[in-house]
Amino acid sequence: MWIADQWKDYEVLDTSGGEKLERWGTYRLIRPDPQVIWDTPRGRLWRNPNAHYHRSKKGGGEWEFFDLPDDWCIKYRDLAFRLKPFSFKHTGLFPEQAVNWDWFSDLIRVRVKAGGSVRVLNLFAYTGGATIAAASAGAQVTHVDASKGMVAWARENAQLSGLGEAPVRWLVDDCIKFVEREIRRGNHYDAIIMDPPSYGRGPKGEIWKMEDNIFRFLTRCSLLLSETPLFVLVNSYTTGLQPAVLSYMLHTVLDPVRRGNIQSEEIGLPVTSNSLILPCGASGRWTAAD
């Protein structure tokens, strides 16, 4: 398992009864987590949270606020992120992804230090965690997300991180349609990052289901890789798409045309109360062979 254990402004304090208690900077939030199937005693840490997201048995849920600002900021290394509680329990950041940011940032820095350049395509890019990590490491990034609000939020995170003038293209677009246009244009990228949703709908009602669409989408994305590719990263929060499935898919799509190394693992966060690891999805990594 790849563990995001370098945070100072974030931690999972404890888990119990389908929920996790987290510290985001100086604020403590209780949020549901489907991985937490155990019911263990809740100690003093759980008292007086700043906010609590309550799941509804009918689906969805709502926040209960006690003492929480409308928004606030935390940092990871030199990167800064604005947070705010919004729909379906989210805060605008997936902290477990920091382990991937560190991994690909090292790859980017090595190539840039050797005098090369790195063009990164970040698809389903959300609030820009991967985008600003790649830009901070020296990459040129194309950031694509279908939500205008998420792209604006990502740009704000870049400004907060001192990367307002970094070479980033901020695009509000449907990722699938954008990839098809880039193929027709003949554009290429040295690295591709994708964090597709488990389920979603396009602007014209098109249905995206990760397990039904990801293989073909990755196949199309592979046509965008440059002659000197660096890495491909695929994240999954979809139940049933285990790390071995991601590895199999990456081998099947990329091996026939690109020599590389493939690793896939669960990603996780350490739990402070018991030193155990909370699983938070899976990632598949392809890196070019030396």
PDB file of C-alpha atoms in Angstrom, residues 93-236:
ATOM      1  CA  LEU A  93      -9.322  17.905  -1.372  1.00  0.00           C
ATOM      2  CA  PHE A  94      -8.448  14.197  -1.295  1.00  0.00           C
ATOM      3  CA  PRO A  95      -5.430  14.144   1.047  1.00  0.00           C
ATOM      4  CA  GLU A  96      -4.501  10.525   0.250  1.00  0.00           C
ATOM      5  CA  GLN A  97      -3.464  11.696  -3.217  1.00  0.00           C
ATOM      6  CA  ALA A  98      -0.402  13.385  -1.709  1.00  0.00           C
ATOM      7  CA  VAL A  99       1.472  10.093  -2.028  1.00  0.00           C
ATOM      8  CA  ASN A 100       0.964  10.284  -5.800  1.00  0.00           C
ATOM      9  CA  TRP A 101       1.916  13.961  -5.937  1.00  0.00           C
ATOM     10  CA  ASP A 102       5.267  13.122  -4.333  1.00  0.00           C
ATOM     11  CA  TRP A 103       5.846  10.213  -6.702  1.00  0.00           C
ATOM     12  CA  PHE A 104       5.294  12.030  -9.975  1.00  0.00           C
ATOM     13  CA  SER A 105       6.878  15.275  -8.759  1.00  0.00           C
ATOM     14  CA  ASP A 106      10.168  13.409  -8.308  1.00  0.00           C
ATOM     15  CA  LEU A 107       9.932  12.054 -11.863  1.00  0.00           C
ATOM     16  CA  ILE A 108       9.238  15.510 -13.257  1.00  0.00           C
ATOM     17  CA  ARG A 109      12.088  17.143 -11.347  1.00  0.00           C
ATOM     18  CA  VAL A 110      14.621  14.581 -12.578  1.00  0.00           C
ATOM     19  CA  ARG A 111      13.730  15.206 -16.220  1.00  0.00           C
ATOM     20  CA  VAL A 112      13.600  18.973 -15.824  1.00  0.00           C
ATOM     21  CA  LYS A 113      16.948  18.992 -14.004  1.00  0.00           C
ATOM     22  CA  ALA A 114      18.436  17.053 -16.923  1.00  0.00           C
ATOM     23  CA  GLY A 115      17.315  19.828 -19.268  1.00  0.00           C
ATOM     24  CA  GLY A 116      14.096  18.290 -20.526  1.00  0.00           C
ATOM     25  CA  SER A 117      10.536  19.525 -20.436  1.00  0.00           C
ATOM     26  CA  VAL A 118       7.410  17.735 -19.273  1.00  0.00           C
ATOM     27  CA  ARG A 119       3.914  18.331 -20.646  1.00  0.00           C
ATOM     28  CA  VAL A 120       1.261  16.951 -18.303  1.00  0.00           C
ATOM     29  CA  LEU A 121      -2.421  16.371 -19.078  1.00  0.00           C
ATOM     30  CA  ASN A 122      -4.570  16.261 -15.937  1.00  0.00           C
ATOM     31  CA  LEU A 123      -8.068  14.927 -16.657  1.00  0.00           C
ATOM     32  CA  PHE A 124     -11.040  15.124 -14.275  1.00  0.00           C
ATOM     33  CA  ALA A 125      -8.716  17.525 -12.502  1.00  0.00           C
ATOM     34  CA  TYR A 126     -11.101  18.701  -9.742  1.00  0.00           C
ATOM     35  CA  THR A 127      -9.604  21.442  -7.529  1.00  0.00           C
ATOM     36  CA  GLY A 128      -6.108  21.016  -8.887  1.00  0.00           C
ATOM     37  CA  GLY A 129      -4.073  19.116  -6.306  1.00  0.00           C
ATOM     38  CA  ALA A 130      -2.213  17.147  -8.981  1.00  0.00           C
ATOM     39  CA  THR A 131      -2.031  20.160 -11.268  1.00  0.00           C
ATOM     40  CA  ILE A 132      -0.267  22.424  -8.813  1.00  0.00           C
ATOM     41  CA  ALA A 133       2.008  19.596  -7.613  1.00  0.00           C
ATOM     42  CA  ALA A 134       3.126  18.978 -11.208  1.00  0.00           C
ATOM     43  CA  ALA A 135       3.499  22.699 -11.916  1.00  0.00           C
ATOM     44  CA  SER A 136       5.517  23.175  -8.742  1.00  0.00           C
ATOM     45  CA  ALA A 137       7.884  20.423  -9.912  1.00  0.00           C
ATOM     46  CA  GLY A 138       8.456  22.248 -13.210  1.00  0.00           C
ATOM     47  CA  ALA A 139       5.896  20.779 -15.618  1.00  0.00           C
ATOM     48  CA  GLN A 140       3.679  22.506 -18.150  1.00  0.00           C
ATOM     49  CA  VAL A 141       0.150  21.392 -17.292  1.00  0.00           C
ATOM     50  CA  THR A 142      -3.160  21.213 -19.133  1.00  0.00           C
ATOM     51  CA  HIS A 143      -5.892  21.075 -16.484  1.00  0.00           C
ATOM     52  CA  VAL A 144      -9.286  19.812 -17.697  1.00  0.00           C
ATOM     53  CA  ASP A 145     -12.511  19.542 -15.725  1.00  0.00           C
ATOM     54  CA  ALA A 146     -16.154  19.838 -16.785  1.00  0.00           C
ATOM     55  CA  SER A 147     -17.074  22.042 -13.805  1.00  0.00           C
ATOM     56  CA  LYS A 148     -16.432  25.762 -14.160  1.00  0.00           C
ATOM     57  CA  GLY A 149     -16.538  26.126 -10.383  1.00  0.00           C
ATOM     58  CA  MET A 150     -13.912  23.430  -9.826  1.00  0.00           C
ATOM     59  CA  VAL A 151     -11.563  24.981 -12.382  1.00  0.00           C
ATOM     60  CA  ALA A 152     -11.944  28.391 -10.701  1.00  0.00           C
ATOM     61  CA  TRP A 153     -11.200  26.760  -7.346  1.00  0.00           C
ATOM     62  CA  ALA A 154      -8.098  25.080  -8.790  1.00  0.00           C
ATOM     63  CA  ARG A 155      -6.828  28.390 -10.134  1.00  0.00           C
ATOM     64  CA  GLU A 156      -7.269  29.891  -6.687  1.00  0.00           C
ATOM     65  CA  ASN A 157      -5.234  27.044  -5.176  1.00  0.00           C
ATOM     66  CA  ALA A 158      -2.490  27.761  -7.697  1.00  0.00           C
ATOM     67  CA  GLN A 159      -2.477  31.427  -6.667  1.00  0.00           C
ATOM     68  CA  LEU A 160      -2.315  30.465  -2.987  1.00  0.00           C
ATOM     69  CA  SER A 161       0.659  28.211  -3.775  1.00  0.00           C
ATOM     70  CA  GLY A 162       2.562  31.001  -5.529  1.00  0.00           C
ATOM     71  CA  LEU A 163       1.947  29.394  -8.930  1.00  0.00           C
ATOM     72  CA  GLY A 164      -0.371  31.972 -10.435  1.00  0.00           C
ATOM     73  CA  GLU A 165       2.049  32.553 -13.322  1.00  0.00           C
ATOM     74  CA  ALA A 166       2.986  28.897 -13.816  1.00  0.00           C
ATOM     75  CA  PRO A 167       2.490  27.437 -17.335  1.00  0.00           C
ATOM     76  CA  VAL A 168      -0.967  25.936 -16.756  1.00  0.00           C
ATOM     77  CA  ARG A 169      -3.838  25.857 -19.262  1.00  0.00           C
ATOM     78  CA  TRP A 170      -7.115  25.961 -17.338  1.00  0.00           C
ATOM     79  CA  LEU A 171      -9.886  24.364 -19.410  1.00  0.00           C
ATOM     80  CA  VAL A 172     -13.571  23.862 -18.642  1.00  0.00           C
ATOM     81  CA  ASP A 173     -14.411  20.954 -20.908  1.00  0.00           C
ATOM     82  CA  ASP A 174     -15.779  17.427 -21.110  1.00  0.00           C
ATOM     83  CA  CYS A 175     -12.691  15.223 -20.695  1.00  0.00           C
ATOM     84  CA  ILE A 176     -13.771  12.562 -23.179  1.00  0.00           C
ATOM     85  CA  LYS A 177     -14.551  15.095 -25.902  1.00  0.00           C
ATOM     86  CA  PHE A 178     -11.363  17.028 -25.175  1.00  0.00           C
ATOM     87  CA  VAL A 179      -9.241  13.898 -25.597  1.00  0.00           C
ATOM     88  CA  GLU A 180     -10.870  13.132 -28.944  1.00  0.00           C
ATOM     89  CA  ARG A 181     -10.176  16.666 -30.166  1.00  0.00           C
ATOM     90  CA  GLU A 182      -6.559  16.471 -29.025  1.00  0.00           C
ATOM     91  CA  ILE A 183      -6.122  13.229 -30.959  1.00  0.00           C
ATOM     92  CA  ARG A 184      -7.456  14.906 -34.112  1.00  0.00           C
ATOM     93  CA  ARG A 185      -5.193  17.914 -33.534  1.00  0.00           C
ATOM     94  CA  GLY A 186      -2.146  15.686 -33.205  1.00  0.00           C
ATOM     95  CA  ASN A 187      -1.199  17.018 -29.771  1.00  0.00           C
ATOM     96  CA  HIS A 188       0.883  14.928 -27.396  1.00  0.00           C
ATOM     97  CA  TYR A 189       1.804  14.858 -23.707  1.00  0.00           C
ATOM     98  CA  ASP A 190       4.664  13.349 -21.737  1.00  0.00           C
ATOM     99  CA  ALA A 191       2.441  12.422 -18.800  1.00  0.00           C
ATOM    100  CA  ILE A 192      -1.247  11.783 -18.239  1.00  0.00           C
ATOM    101  CA  ILE A 193      -3.075  11.910 -14.897  1.00  0.00           C
ATOM    102  CA  MET A 194      -6.699  10.886 -14.586  1.00  0.00           C
ATOM    103  CA  ASP A 195      -9.034  10.718 -11.615  1.00  0.00           C
ATOM    104  CA  PRO A 196     -12.340   9.737 -13.220  1.00  0.00           C
ATOM    105  CA  PRO A 197     -15.565   9.532 -11.219  1.00  0.00           C
ATOM    106  CA  SER A 198     -17.234   6.223 -10.501  1.00  0.00           C
ATOM    107  CA  TYR A 199     -20.413   7.567 -12.068  1.00  0.00           C
ATOM    108  CA  GLY A 200     -21.347  10.751 -13.841  1.00  0.00           C
ATOM    109  CA  ARG A 201     -23.434  12.394 -16.534  1.00  0.00           C
ATOM    110  CA  GLY A 202     -22.209  14.480 -19.442  1.00  0.00           C
ATOM    111  CA  PRO A 203     -23.711  17.821 -20.555  1.00  0.00           C
ATOM    112  CA  LYS A 204     -26.115  16.014 -22.900  1.00  0.00           C
ATOM    113  CA  GLY A 205     -27.043  13.270 -20.468  1.00  0.00           C
ATOM    114  CA  GLU A 206     -24.252  10.901 -21.463  1.00  0.00           C
ATOM    115  CA  ILE A 207     -23.665   8.321 -18.735  1.00  0.00           C
ATOM    116  CA  TRP A 208     -20.151   7.585 -17.495  1.00  0.00           C
ATOM    117  CA  LYS A 209     -19.619   4.400 -15.484  1.00  0.00           C
ATOM    118  CA  MET A 210     -16.013   3.789 -14.530  1.00  0.00           C
ATOM    119  CA  GLU A 211     -16.078   0.019 -15.020  1.00  0.00           C
ATOM    120  CA  ASP A 212     -17.790   0.324 -18.409  1.00  0.00           C
ATOM    121  CA  ASN A 213     -15.836   3.242 -19.875  1.00  0.00           C
ATOM    122  CA  ILE A 214     -12.349   3.420 -18.393  1.00  0.00           C
ATOM    123  CA  PHE A 215     -10.676   0.824 -20.632  1.00  0.00           C
ATOM    124  CA  ARG A 216     -11.713   2.480 -23.884  1.00  0.00           C
ATOM    125  CA  PHE A 217     -10.953   5.935 -22.483  1.00  0.00           C
ATOM    126  CA  LEU A 218      -7.449   4.908 -21.405  1.00  0.00           C
ATOM    127  CA  THR A 219      -6.913   3.366 -24.831  1.00  0.00           C
ATOM    128  CA  ARG A 220      -7.795   6.665 -26.484  1.00  0.00           C
ATOM    129  CA  CYS A 221      -5.613   8.616 -24.028  1.00  0.00           C
ATOM    130  CA  SER A 222      -2.638   6.393 -24.865  1.00  0.00           C
ATOM    131  CA  LEU A 223      -2.672   7.917 -28.368  1.00  0.00           C
ATOM    132  CA  LEU A 224      -1.770  11.258 -26.786  1.00  0.00           C
ATOM    133  CA  LEU A 225       1.519  10.060 -25.308  1.00  0.00           C
ATOM    134  CA  SER A 226       4.626  11.664 -26.744  1.00  0.00           C
ATOM    135  CA  GLU A 227       7.647   9.869 -28.182  1.00  0.00           C
ATOM    136  CA  THR A 228       9.374  10.349 -24.829  1.00  0.00           C
ATOM    137  CA  PRO A 229       6.604   9.597 -22.303  1.00  0.00           C
ATOM    138  CA  LEU A 230       7.283   9.847 -18.591  1.00  0.00           C
ATOM    139  CA  PHE A 231       4.303   8.430 -16.695  1.00  0.00           C
ATOM    140  CA  VAL A 232       0.602   7.618 -16.645  1.00  0.00           C
ATOM    141  CA  LEU A 233      -1.401   7.691 -13.404  1.00  0.00           C
ATOM    142  CA  VAL A 234      -4.922   6.282 -13.086  1.00  0.00           C
ATOM    143  CA  ASN A 235      -6.821   6.716  -9.817  1.00  0.00           C
ATOM    144  CA  SER A 236      -9.884   4.720  -8.847  1.00  0.00           C
TER     145      SER A 236
END
